[in-house]
Amino acid sequence: MSAPRGLSALALLLPLAACTTNASNYPYLPPTGAGGAGTTMPPPNGIVTVTIVSPTAGMTESSSTDVNVMVTVDDSGTDFIDTSSVKMTLAATGTAAALSSGQLVSGGSDAYSGTISIGNLPSGSYTLTVTAKSSTGVAGQATTTLMVQGGPTLIVNSPAQGQSYSDSLTIEILVDPGASPPAATLGGVVVVWSSTSPMSIPTYDVYRATVWFGPPPTPVGSQAFPTLSGPQLLDVKESNGTSTSEVQRTFIIDTSGPSITMTTPFPGQVVGGLVQISALITDESGVLDSSVVAIIGDDVGTPVFNLQLQPEGSGVYGILFDTLNLTQCTPPPATTPCIVFPTLSFRASDSIGNESSIGYDFSVDNVPPLSDLDPPQVRELRLAATGLQCSFLFDPLSVNQDVGDMPNDGCMVPQVFDLRARIEDQGNRASGLKITPIAGIDPDNTSMYVLADTEQPLVVDSDGDGNCDTINPLLVPTIGPLTQSDQVLKIRLAGVAPAGAADFRPDPTVPLADCGPGTDTPPPNVLCTIDGFEQPTLAISYAGGLPNIWTVEPINPARCFGNQFDTRANNVPDGQWICIAAGSADLIGNKGVSRPMRVYVKYDENGGFCATPPAGAGPPPACTGTYDPVSKTAAVGACQTLKFPSGELYCPPGGC
């Protein structure tokens, strides 16, 4: 019998006995607790009896129905039935593989019920098995046999389960010869078969329908459907009057090409040298790897660069491309136009032939920064009530009046002096270009180089084009005092934030063709004063506000134009010429160097700004040369260097 409802666990415990087995020959659980006086669960007892009330043995069921199952389950001992253990399975008679299964639910008074699906099982004999367990694990089961009367033959040849299709689909259904036409629905629309007289093949009749779910017009011979996309369900039924067979197929309607996102370089991005061409490309029907290409246009037109992108995992396709393969800018001062905004297009197809593409421009910068330690003077331009006004000429790096100011090329300098450079990034050129795309100066690769051994070149031409392009590779950069002849002192530079204004008092030398003289009465304020020595009144910028002046750190309110360079502290010899040059790179790796500045060092020089070297100093050294990367040798000689143009008009970041 079943345990009474509400019976507590303690009521089911039996007193411990000294023996280890009972009359049923089940071993007792060992005692728990200290002293050997614990409590134990009682041994299993009684028999679990399962009785199948329905279906009755030999009952015939249709394969398109669910079978109602009712059973009783009883335990004749003191255990109770574990309701979660009452389960049923259905298998072909004589086999063990379960074709269907289910859980029976207690209805009280030992009764349990539930339903088990027999789906589209073929006709035949099947065994229903019901199992149950008591609270202590005693098991019981019962079986019965039922007959399944299968429905008529129904085979769906197309569409395939899970397959993707584009604008149209041919549905093909096989039924028994002479059977009535199957009923099919797709997307809520009844499928109309192409002919009421099916094509017969041995064993089956074949029904077909071509359905069109793309945009109008509908092709001849196709049934028009609403424009569908995504997962779809085809539901097909075939009835012989007494039983029905049903088959459902899910498939995907995919009428669009792959999604192309997260492309690199992104539209307008400034790149140079090696660049990763990549995109995230996905499609519910699967991407055809061999179709994924990137096409980059060039002025030669044919052939363009057709790049086969490689799968990199997680839907990403990519390949490296060297932008130096595009039509390059010839090094300045040449002005030959070159590629600035190449077009990049990505194209891909999915596994069923849908194609998609996107295209846009990106920017190329293959031109190195322009650096100058002795740039020409400039004028600032502004718009006033009287029209455009020009300032007095000014040196962007120095006030050119005190000993220790930033020197010019060929000057004699004291032990300590200002050390600055005018540096700005350059970009590719083209006629009609309004905004030049640039990457910007890389502060981690912008330094001043000081060479004491002038028997060697400081800046060299390394590719034989006649232009100085790098610091002599044979020199050993050092950040400490010079101790060897092959060492070059490397001093990091930092950008000075744009600030201040030029002198807009009336200047009779202003070229009236460009602008008129200024109208200010007082002179402009200096940016900072160091122990009575004035610094420039203006820190210029370029490209809408980027720093144009780079100097020795630190830069702070007291040293708004940076710190000075101490030759003695860095073991730069007294009484000789030295070579100084700036080397810089932009943020995509284009590197350039300034023309060298030659200065004569005299620790105790106090003769004012840019004193003339003594008669015995000799001429300034060349500081330029050539480098042969094959033989790894350098020689003093000539190479062309760049500088800023004369007569330049400077427009501040806020506009003129």
XYZ file of C-alpha atoms in Angstrom:
656
model
C 0.000 0.000 0.000
C 1.070 3.629 -0.327
C 2.269 5.615 2.647
C -0.439 7.827 4.170
C -0.254 11.454 3.079
C 1.512 13.674 5.641
C 3.398 10.776 7.239
C 6.593 12.238 8.743
C 10.050 10.884 8.041
C 10.502 9.893 11.685
C 7.397 7.706 11.491
C 9.117 5.661 8.823
C 12.203 4.919 10.945
C 12.533 1.559 12.660
C 14.479 0.877 15.903
C 17.993 -0.389 15.385
C 18.627 -4.085 16.019
C 21.883 -5.767 16.936
C 21.792 -7.872 13.791
C 22.856 -6.590 10.369
C 20.116 -8.164 8.221
C 16.369 -8.556 8.485
C 13.896 -11.207 7.418
C 13.960 -9.920 3.854
C 17.793 -10.345 3.860
C 18.391 -6.589 3.159
C 21.390 -5.098 5.045
C 20.620 -2.232 7.382
C 22.327 1.128 6.850
C 25.196 1.666 9.348
C 24.358 3.699 12.444
C 25.279 7.399 12.542
C 26.409 9.697 15.362
C 28.723 9.121 18.320
C 28.578 6.228 20.735
C 26.926 3.780 18.326
C 23.428 5.004 19.197
C 22.500 6.836 15.939
C 19.441 6.441 13.674
C 19.145 4.719 10.252
C 16.712 4.596 7.334
C 14.697 1.382 7.236
C 15.482 -1.230 4.598
C 13.451 -1.461 1.388
C 10.336 -3.558 1.829
C 7.248 -4.410 -0.113
C 6.751 -4.656 -3.886
C 6.064 -1.810 -6.386
C 3.183 -2.835 -8.604
C 2.461 -1.024 -11.858
C -0.780 -1.663 -13.709
C -1.487 -0.183 -17.171
C -5.163 0.716 -17.361
C -5.065 2.318 -20.803
C -4.273 1.659 -23.619
C -5.424 -1.929 -23.452
C -3.314 -4.669 -24.972
C -3.619 -4.881 -28.769
C -5.361 -1.497 -29.121
C -4.829 0.097 -32.546
C -3.806 3.745 -32.681
C -3.330 6.145 -35.602
C 0.261 7.370 -36.082
C -0.922 10.975 -36.269
C -2.280 11.017 -32.703
C -1.026 11.181 -29.128
C -1.874 8.178 -26.982
C -3.487 8.722 -23.555
C -1.847 6.542 -20.915
C -3.415 5.772 -17.501
C -1.769 3.555 -14.843
C -1.942 2.719 -11.155
C 1.175 2.366 -9.038
C 1.144 0.758 -5.560
C 3.707 -0.200 -2.913
C 2.565 -2.992 -0.612
C 5.114 -2.187 2.106
C 5.767 0.841 4.279
C 7.604 2.767 1.488
C 5.940 5.433 -0.620
C 6.110 5.989 -4.395
C 8.602 8.513 -5.788
C 6.218 10.390 -8.117
C 9.078 11.757 -10.252
C 10.088 8.184 -11.139
C 6.836 7.239 -12.902
C 7.809 7.347 -16.566
C 6.909 5.714 -19.866
C 8.700 4.804 -23.097
C 7.562 3.448 -26.458
C 9.712 1.128 -28.595
C 9.178 -1.098 -31.600
C 8.299 -4.558 -30.317
C 11.411 -6.674 -29.981
C 13.773 -3.649 -29.788
C 15.143 -1.607 -26.884
C 15.572 1.812 -28.534
C 12.988 4.254 -27.197
C 11.151 6.077 -30.007
C 9.124 8.271 -27.654
C 9.010 8.919 -23.906
C 7.074 10.892 -21.326
C 6.373 11.604 -17.655
C 3.211 10.413 -15.877
C 1.583 12.746 -13.367
C 0.001 11.671 -10.105
C -3.772 12.132 -9.869
C -4.152 10.787 -6.322
C -5.241 7.326 -5.057
C -2.325 5.602 -6.809
C -3.484 6.873 -10.241
C -1.097 8.392 -12.789
C -1.784 9.684 -16.297
C -0.131 11.307 -19.272
C 0.199 11.290 -23.073
C 2.889 9.856 -25.309
C 3.396 10.891 -28.922
C 3.563 8.298 -31.651
C 4.256 10.944 -34.318
C 4.525 9.511 -37.818
C 5.572 6.024 -36.781
C 5.131 3.420 -39.499
C 2.500 0.725 -39.112
C 3.502 -2.075 -36.760
C 3.578 -3.452 -33.245
C 4.987 -1.310 -30.424
C 5.624 -1.949 -26.738
C 4.639 0.619 -24.087
C 6.683 0.309 -20.855
C 5.827 2.118 -17.601
C 8.361 2.169 -14.731
C 8.225 3.439 -11.137
C 10.305 3.372 -7.936
C 9.564 3.540 -4.244
C 11.206 5.928 -1.813
C 13.854 3.328 -0.994
C 14.625 2.416 -4.605
C 12.432 -0.672 -5.125
C 11.502 -0.691 -8.842
C 8.495 -1.984 -10.678
C 7.275 -1.888 -14.260
C 4.528 -3.007 -16.595
C 4.289 -3.351 -20.379
C 1.538 -3.571 -22.951
C 1.455 -3.933 -26.693
C -0.380 -1.625 -29.056
C -0.703 -1.563 -32.785
C 0.085 1.594 -34.759
C -1.733 2.165 -37.973
C 0.599 4.405 -39.984
C -0.758 7.123 -42.180
C -0.337 7.295 -45.928
C 3.136 7.670 -47.432
C 4.358 11.273 -47.355
C 7.927 12.149 -48.395
C 9.207 15.736 -48.703
C 12.145 15.800 -51.130
C 12.410 19.598 -51.224
C 13.039 21.886 -49.425
C 15.842 20.276 -47.420
C 15.783 20.747 -43.667
C 17.738 23.862 -42.626
C 18.775 24.695 -46.206
C 18.839 28.285 -47.500
C 17.035 29.384 -50.647
C 16.992 32.648 -52.548
C 14.064 34.219 -54.444
C 12.329 30.956 -55.350
C 11.921 27.363 -54.252
C 10.619 24.191 -55.881
C 8.589 22.072 -53.457
C 8.558 18.374 -54.306
C 6.298 15.892 -52.465
C 6.042 12.093 -52.951
C 2.810 10.214 -52.022
C 1.313 6.788 -52.640
C 0.159 6.154 -56.217
C -3.365 7.365 -56.741
C -3.498 9.160 -53.402
C -5.186 12.524 -53.091
C -2.985 15.620 -53.505
C -1.189 16.603 -50.306
C -2.145 19.815 -48.489
C 0.728 22.193 -47.879
C 1.027 25.662 -46.373
C 4.000 28.024 -46.372
C 4.028 31.363 -44.581
C 0.260 31.095 -44.044
C -0.380 30.620 -47.781
C -1.756 27.419 -49.302
C 0.647 25.915 -51.824
C -0.914 25.328 -55.254
C 0.523 22.347 -57.120
C 1.692 23.017 -60.654
C -0.537 20.234 -62.074
C -3.556 18.296 -60.814
C -2.134 15.260 -62.658
C 1.015 14.353 -60.760
C 4.079 12.924 -62.420
C 4.265 9.233 -61.581
C 7.459 7.378 -60.883
C 7.762 3.804 -59.712
C 6.169 3.461 -56.277
C 5.177 7.169 -55.848
C 3.209 10.052 -57.321
C 5.158 13.320 -57.417
C 3.616 16.743 -56.733
C 5.607 19.901 -57.420
C 5.119 23.627 -57.010
C 7.498 26.500 -57.735
C 6.905 29.306 -55.254
C 8.291 32.829 -55.703
C 8.794 34.982 -52.626
C 10.957 37.638 -54.194
C 9.760 41.033 -55.403
C 7.416 41.174 -58.422
C 7.169 40.345 -61.228
C 6.511 36.668 -60.571
C 8.196 34.372 -63.140
C 5.905 32.330 -65.387
C 4.967 29.023 -63.777
C 5.572 30.271 -60.244
C 3.082 30.899 -57.479
C 3.344 34.397 -56.024
C 3.961 34.604 -52.283
C 4.441 37.567 -49.973
C 8.029 38.803 -49.832
C 9.480 36.489 -47.183
C 12.866 36.301 -45.521
C 14.466 34.419 -42.672
C 13.392 31.055 -41.152
C 10.202 29.568 -42.673
C 7.984 26.533 -41.984
C 6.511 24.269 -44.669
C 3.672 22.130 -43.252
C 2.550 19.210 -45.463
C -0.297 16.771 -44.699
C -1.581 13.699 -46.541
C -4.788 11.894 -45.545
C -6.334 8.623 -46.712
C -9.634 9.268 -44.929
C -8.826 7.270 -41.799
C -5.353 8.524 -40.854
C -3.157 11.505 -41.650
C 0.587 11.821 -42.163
C 2.243 15.172 -41.481
C 5.770 16.408 -42.259
C 7.138 19.817 -41.255
C 10.283 21.320 -42.733
C 12.057 24.459 -41.612
C 14.286 26.258 -44.071
C 15.686 29.761 -44.650
C 14.699 32.302 -47.271
C 17.758 34.449 -47.890
C 17.482 37.098 -50.577
C 20.275 39.406 -49.474
C 24.025 39.139 -49.694
C 26.414 38.877 -46.748
C 26.629 41.599 -44.137
C 29.927 43.501 -44.464
C 30.845 45.497 -41.345
C 33.825 46.572 -39.199
C 35.958 47.266 -42.253
C 39.552 48.451 -42.038
C 40.794 50.903 -42.939
C 37.571 52.735 -42.111
C 36.269 55.490 -44.412
C 38.669 58.431 -44.499
C 41.234 56.751 -42.251
C 44.770 57.942 -42.937
C 47.127 55.026 -43.579
C 50.581 54.474 -44.998
C 52.999 51.630 -45.539
C 51.602 48.211 -44.619
C 47.903 48.279 -43.766
C 45.482 45.540 -42.754
C 42.570 45.255 -45.188
C 39.820 43.405 -43.316
C 36.086 43.142 -42.706
C 33.608 41.199 -40.605
C 31.482 39.292 -43.143
C 28.543 37.135 -42.033
C 25.513 35.507 -43.644
C 22.843 33.137 -42.347
C 23.363 30.951 -45.424
C 27.137 30.883 -45.020
C 29.768 32.999 -46.733
C 31.481 31.626 -49.838
C 35.117 32.126 -48.818
C 36.436 32.240 -52.371
C 34.141 35.178 -53.183
C 35.500 37.572 -50.547
C 37.679 40.181 -52.241
C 38.793 43.750 -51.702
C 39.449 45.980 -54.702
C 41.630 49.087 -54.457
C 41.681 51.609 -57.285
C 44.826 53.312 -58.558
C 45.495 55.854 -61.276
C 46.781 53.149 -63.609
C 43.207 51.848 -63.689
C 43.878 48.425 -65.182
C 44.636 46.268 -63.467
C 43.371 47.497 -60.151
C 44.508 45.727 -56.997
C 42.198 42.741 -56.565
C 42.935 41.228 -53.162
C 41.618 37.785 -52.142
C 40.815 38.103 -48.434
C 41.549 35.106 -46.237
C 39.276 33.805 -43.436
C 40.798 34.594 -40.041
C 38.051 33.149 -37.827
C 34.862 34.473 -36.224
C 33.688 35.888 -39.564
C 36.739 38.122 -40.110
C 38.454 38.155 -43.503
C 41.677 40.055 -44.125
C 45.024 40.497 -45.849
C 47.994 42.865 -45.608
C 48.466 45.470 -48.339
C 51.438 47.743 -48.922
C 50.215 51.226 -49.837
C 53.608 51.884 -51.405
C 52.254 49.853 -54.351
C 49.940 52.766 -55.116
C 51.183 55.712 -57.158
C 53.461 57.447 -54.671
C 54.286 61.053 -54.094
C 57.792 61.909 -55.188
C 59.771 63.301 -52.249
C 59.529 67.080 -51.710
C 60.384 69.570 -53.013
C 58.887 67.864 -56.099
C 55.186 68.680 -56.556
C 54.074 65.836 -58.819
C 50.479 64.807 -57.949
C 49.933 61.373 -56.448
C 47.207 59.164 -54.986
C 45.467 60.740 -51.964
C 42.030 59.088 -51.670
C 42.039 55.582 -53.182
C 38.686 53.783 -53.387
C 38.336 50.546 -51.437
C 35.465 48.149 -52.135
C 34.627 44.866 -50.412
C 32.634 42.173 -52.234
C 31.290 38.828 -51.012
C 28.707 36.189 -51.937
C 26.833 33.709 -49.790
C 26.499 29.997 -50.472
C 23.355 30.469 -52.579
C 24.696 33.249 -54.773
C 23.464 36.446 -53.134
C 26.162 39.115 -53.484
C 26.792 42.325 -51.592
C 29.429 45.028 -51.716
C 30.379 48.311 -50.126
C 32.851 50.934 -51.287
C 34.342 54.117 -49.924
C 37.507 56.235 -49.883
C 40.345 56.050 -47.415
C 43.367 58.353 -47.217
C 47.024 57.660 -47.930
C 49.958 59.509 -46.383
C 53.358 58.378 -47.644
C 55.131 61.702 -47.067
C 57.403 62.190 -44.022
C 57.164 65.140 -41.613
C 58.943 68.389 -42.410
C 61.417 69.527 -39.732
C 63.466 72.719 -39.621
C 65.793 74.130 -36.932
C 66.333 77.422 -38.748
C 63.046 78.178 -40.532
C 62.286 81.420 -42.393
C 60.408 84.188 -40.653
C 56.611 84.307 -41.017
C 53.773 86.787 -40.580
C 50.513 86.089 -38.745
C 47.319 86.929 -40.613
C 44.083 88.169 -39.021
C 40.763 89.634 -40.121
C 39.992 93.074 -38.656
C 37.304 95.686 -39.310
C 39.538 97.256 -41.942
C 40.154 93.917 -43.660
C 43.041 91.452 -43.539
C 46.016 92.554 -41.465
C 49.540 91.155 -41.319
C 51.816 91.145 -38.310
C 55.477 92.008 -38.161
C 57.790 89.264 -39.357
C 58.831 86.942 -36.541
C 61.042 83.914 -36.023
C 58.744 81.060 -34.860
C 61.565 79.584 -32.718
C 63.306 82.563 -31.126
C 63.261 86.268 -30.243
C 66.811 86.436 -31.651
C 68.139 88.977 -29.178
C 69.707 87.399 -26.099
C 72.662 85.120 -25.591
C 71.259 81.637 -25.147
C 68.332 82.194 -27.524
C 67.643 79.511 -30.138
C 70.564 79.982 -32.595
C 70.628 80.146 -36.352
C 72.817 77.972 -38.546
C 76.494 79.029 -38.334
C 76.238 80.828 -34.967
C 78.553 80.568 -31.975
C 76.641 79.393 -28.915
C 77.326 79.462 -25.167
C 77.346 76.446 -22.889
C 73.544 76.554 -22.539
C 71.084 77.611 -25.241
C 67.503 77.102 -26.416
C 67.003 74.086 -28.670
C 63.805 73.907 -30.724
C 62.494 72.789 -34.089
C 59.530 73.649 -36.260
C 57.960 70.289 -37.185
C 54.748 69.471 -39.000
C 53.448 66.404 -40.732
C 53.130 66.465 -44.515
C 50.659 64.560 -46.690
C 50.144 63.352 -50.219
C 49.477 66.038 -52.810
C 46.853 66.535 -55.522
C 45.589 69.461 -57.530
C 42.370 70.829 -56.028
C 42.976 69.220 -52.649
C 41.281 71.297 -49.923
C 42.347 69.379 -46.812
C 45.525 67.331 -46.830
C 45.079 64.057 -44.912
C 47.889 63.594 -42.408
C 48.550 61.081 -39.653
C 50.084 63.559 -37.196
C 53.484 63.648 -35.483
C 54.443 60.696 -33.305
C 55.793 62.206 -30.043
C 57.593 58.968 -29.179
C 59.629 59.201 -32.371
C 60.511 62.889 -32.406
C 63.956 63.806 -31.110
C 66.900 66.165 -31.469
C 70.267 64.610 -32.406
C 73.604 66.204 -31.448
C 76.875 64.973 -33.037
C 80.282 66.147 -31.793
C 82.454 64.179 -34.247
C 81.889 66.212 -37.406
C 84.159 63.942 -39.442
C 81.045 61.802 -39.840
C 77.743 62.835 -41.433
C 74.747 63.260 -39.135
C 71.947 63.047 -41.735
C 72.307 60.886 -44.834
C 70.675 59.810 -48.066
C 70.067 56.060 -47.626
C 68.219 55.235 -50.873
C 70.275 57.116 -53.461
C 67.601 59.615 -54.500
C 69.664 62.610 -53.402
C 67.422 63.505 -50.459
C 68.524 63.355 -46.834
C 66.116 60.854 -45.284
C 67.538 59.458 -42.039
C 70.006 59.855 -39.196
C 73.286 58.097 -40.042
C 72.627 54.409 -39.094
C 76.290 53.955 -38.116
C 75.925 56.386 -35.226
C 74.973 54.980 -31.833
C 72.159 56.986 -30.189
C 72.706 57.680 -26.499
C 70.651 59.526 -23.923
C 73.612 60.141 -21.639
C 76.770 62.264 -21.997
C 78.851 61.576 -25.094
C 81.786 59.245 -24.401
C 82.634 57.814 -27.846
C 83.195 59.346 -31.267
C 80.501 57.187 -32.886
C 77.834 58.296 -30.409
C 75.075 60.773 -31.181
C 73.163 62.386 -28.338
C 69.416 61.759 -28.674
C 67.129 64.214 -26.840
C 63.367 63.699 -26.822
C 61.242 66.642 -27.961
C 57.691 67.610 -26.991
C 55.130 69.854 -28.697
C 54.409 73.356 -27.394
C 50.681 74.037 -27.081
C 49.564 76.782 -29.506
C 49.126 80.131 -27.704
C 49.694 83.868 -27.940
C 49.697 86.360 -30.804
C 52.195 88.118 -33.059
C 52.936 91.833 -33.136
C 50.119 93.662 -34.960
C 51.416 97.197 -34.522
C 51.709 99.127 -37.814
C 54.508 97.710 -39.975
C 55.424 99.728 -43.079
C 57.122 96.679 -44.623
C 53.877 94.686 -44.892
C 53.310 93.583 -48.527
C 50.069 95.405 -49.308
C 49.205 92.929 -52.051
C 48.515 90.303 -49.384
C 47.203 92.334 -46.469
C 47.426 95.665 -44.668
C 49.520 96.599 -41.627
C 48.235 95.968 -38.123
C 46.530 98.617 -36.015
C 47.433 97.592 -32.441
C 49.053 100.171 -30.164
C 50.672 98.093 -27.423
C 53.024 95.221 -28.243
C 51.773 91.668 -27.663
C 52.298 89.962 -24.345
C 55.158 87.496 -24.104
C 54.174 83.926 -23.347
C 56.583 83.642 -20.439
C 59.674 85.302 -18.986
C 62.678 83.358 -17.705
C 64.852 85.444 -15.346
C 64.301 88.561 -17.423
C 64.837 86.860 -20.787
C 61.758 87.066 -22.965
C 60.413 84.190 -25.005
C 58.349 84.521 -28.222
C 54.876 86.002 -28.000
C 53.391 83.257 -30.176
C 53.571 79.465 -30.357
C 52.273 78.654 -33.835
C 50.216 75.626 -34.873
C 49.149 73.916 -38.072
C 46.332 71.683 -39.364
C 43.720 73.313 -37.189
C 45.604 73.385 -33.902
C 48.398 70.796 -33.855
C 51.668 71.905 -32.206
C 54.151 73.281 -34.723
C 56.965 74.035 -32.245
C 58.841 71.156 -30.594
C 61.326 71.688 -27.809
C 63.363 70.144 -24.995
C 61.336 69.194 -21.929
C 60.100 70.213 -19.427
C 57.427 72.563 -20.718
C 55.680 74.449 -17.908
C 54.388 77.976 -17.160
C 57.898 79.204 -16.309
C 59.395 77.507 -19.361
C 56.485 77.797 -21.782
C 58.810 77.248 -24.758
C 60.659 74.404 -23.071
C 64.018 74.007 -21.383
C 67.538 74.750 -22.650
C 70.254 72.357 -23.789
C 73.468 72.130 -21.712
C 76.456 71.157 -23.850
C 78.840 70.798 -20.904
C 76.491 68.486 -18.981
C 76.357 66.192 -22.006
C 80.131 66.180 -22.574
C 79.860 68.111 -25.831
C 83.401 69.486 -26.323
C 84.169 73.183 -25.929
C 85.722 75.153 -28.790
C 84.496 73.188 -31.818
C 81.722 72.836 -34.351
C 78.875 70.390 -33.717
C 76.023 69.134 -35.884
C 72.386 69.224 -34.701
C 69.358 67.826 -36.537
C 65.765 66.870 -35.729
C 64.412 63.451 -36.641
C 60.679 62.752 -36.616
C 58.108 60.205 -37.713
C 54.378 60.455 -38.159
C 51.899 58.075 -36.544
C 51.945 55.679 -39.495
C 55.730 55.408 -39.682
C 56.832 57.903 -42.349
C 60.222 59.210 -41.173
C 62.065 62.401 -42.012
C 64.987 64.549 -40.842
C 65.710 68.252 -40.807
C 68.604 69.953 -42.525
C 71.493 70.050 -40.035
C 72.197 73.151 -38.006
C 75.953 73.791 -37.477
C 76.917 75.755 -34.338
C 80.286 76.505 -32.756
C 80.359 75.749 -29.011
C 82.194 78.150 -26.662
C 81.200 77.579 -23.074
C 81.916 81.153 -21.899
C 80.571 82.947 -24.971
C 78.779 86.097 -23.824
C 78.852 88.286 -26.875
C 75.120 88.384 -27.459
C 72.816 86.476 -29.794
C 74.404 84.468 -32.632
C 77.980 85.647 -32.215
C 80.444 84.988 -35.018
C 82.770 82.010 -34.437
C 86.467 82.852 -33.946
C 88.725 83.154 -36.966
C 90.420 79.859 -36.236
C 87.174 77.924 -36.076
C 87.265 77.061 -39.744
C 84.205 76.644 -41.966
C 81.099 74.863 -40.667
C 81.095 71.087 -41.327
C 78.827 69.563 -43.952
C 76.967 67.328 -41.455
C 75.344 65.598 -44.464
C 76.348 62.517 -46.424
C 75.346 59.218 -47.983
C 74.825 55.754 -46.569
C 75.219 52.502 -48.501
C 72.945 49.852 -46.937
C 74.751 47.061 -48.818
C 78.282 47.833 -47.661
C 77.032 49.523 -44.490
C 79.318 52.486 -44.979
C 78.718 56.229 -44.736
C 80.583 59.117 -46.340
C 80.432 62.882 -45.926
C 78.815 64.488 -48.938
C 75.823 66.400 -50.160
C 72.194 65.432 -49.885
C 69.198 67.698 -50.329
C 67.259 68.799 -47.270
C 63.882 70.488 -46.881
C 62.894 73.733 -45.220
C 59.767 75.787 -44.838
C 59.050 78.302 -47.622
C 59.810 82.006 -47.279
C 57.057 84.616 -47.195
C 54.647 82.337 -45.346
C 51.453 83.774 -43.832
C 50.357 82.008 -40.653
C 46.667 81.584 -39.852
C 45.858 80.709 -36.194
C 43.660 77.724 -35.240
C 40.517 79.860 -34.887
C 40.843 81.099 -38.442
C 42.028 84.297 -40.028
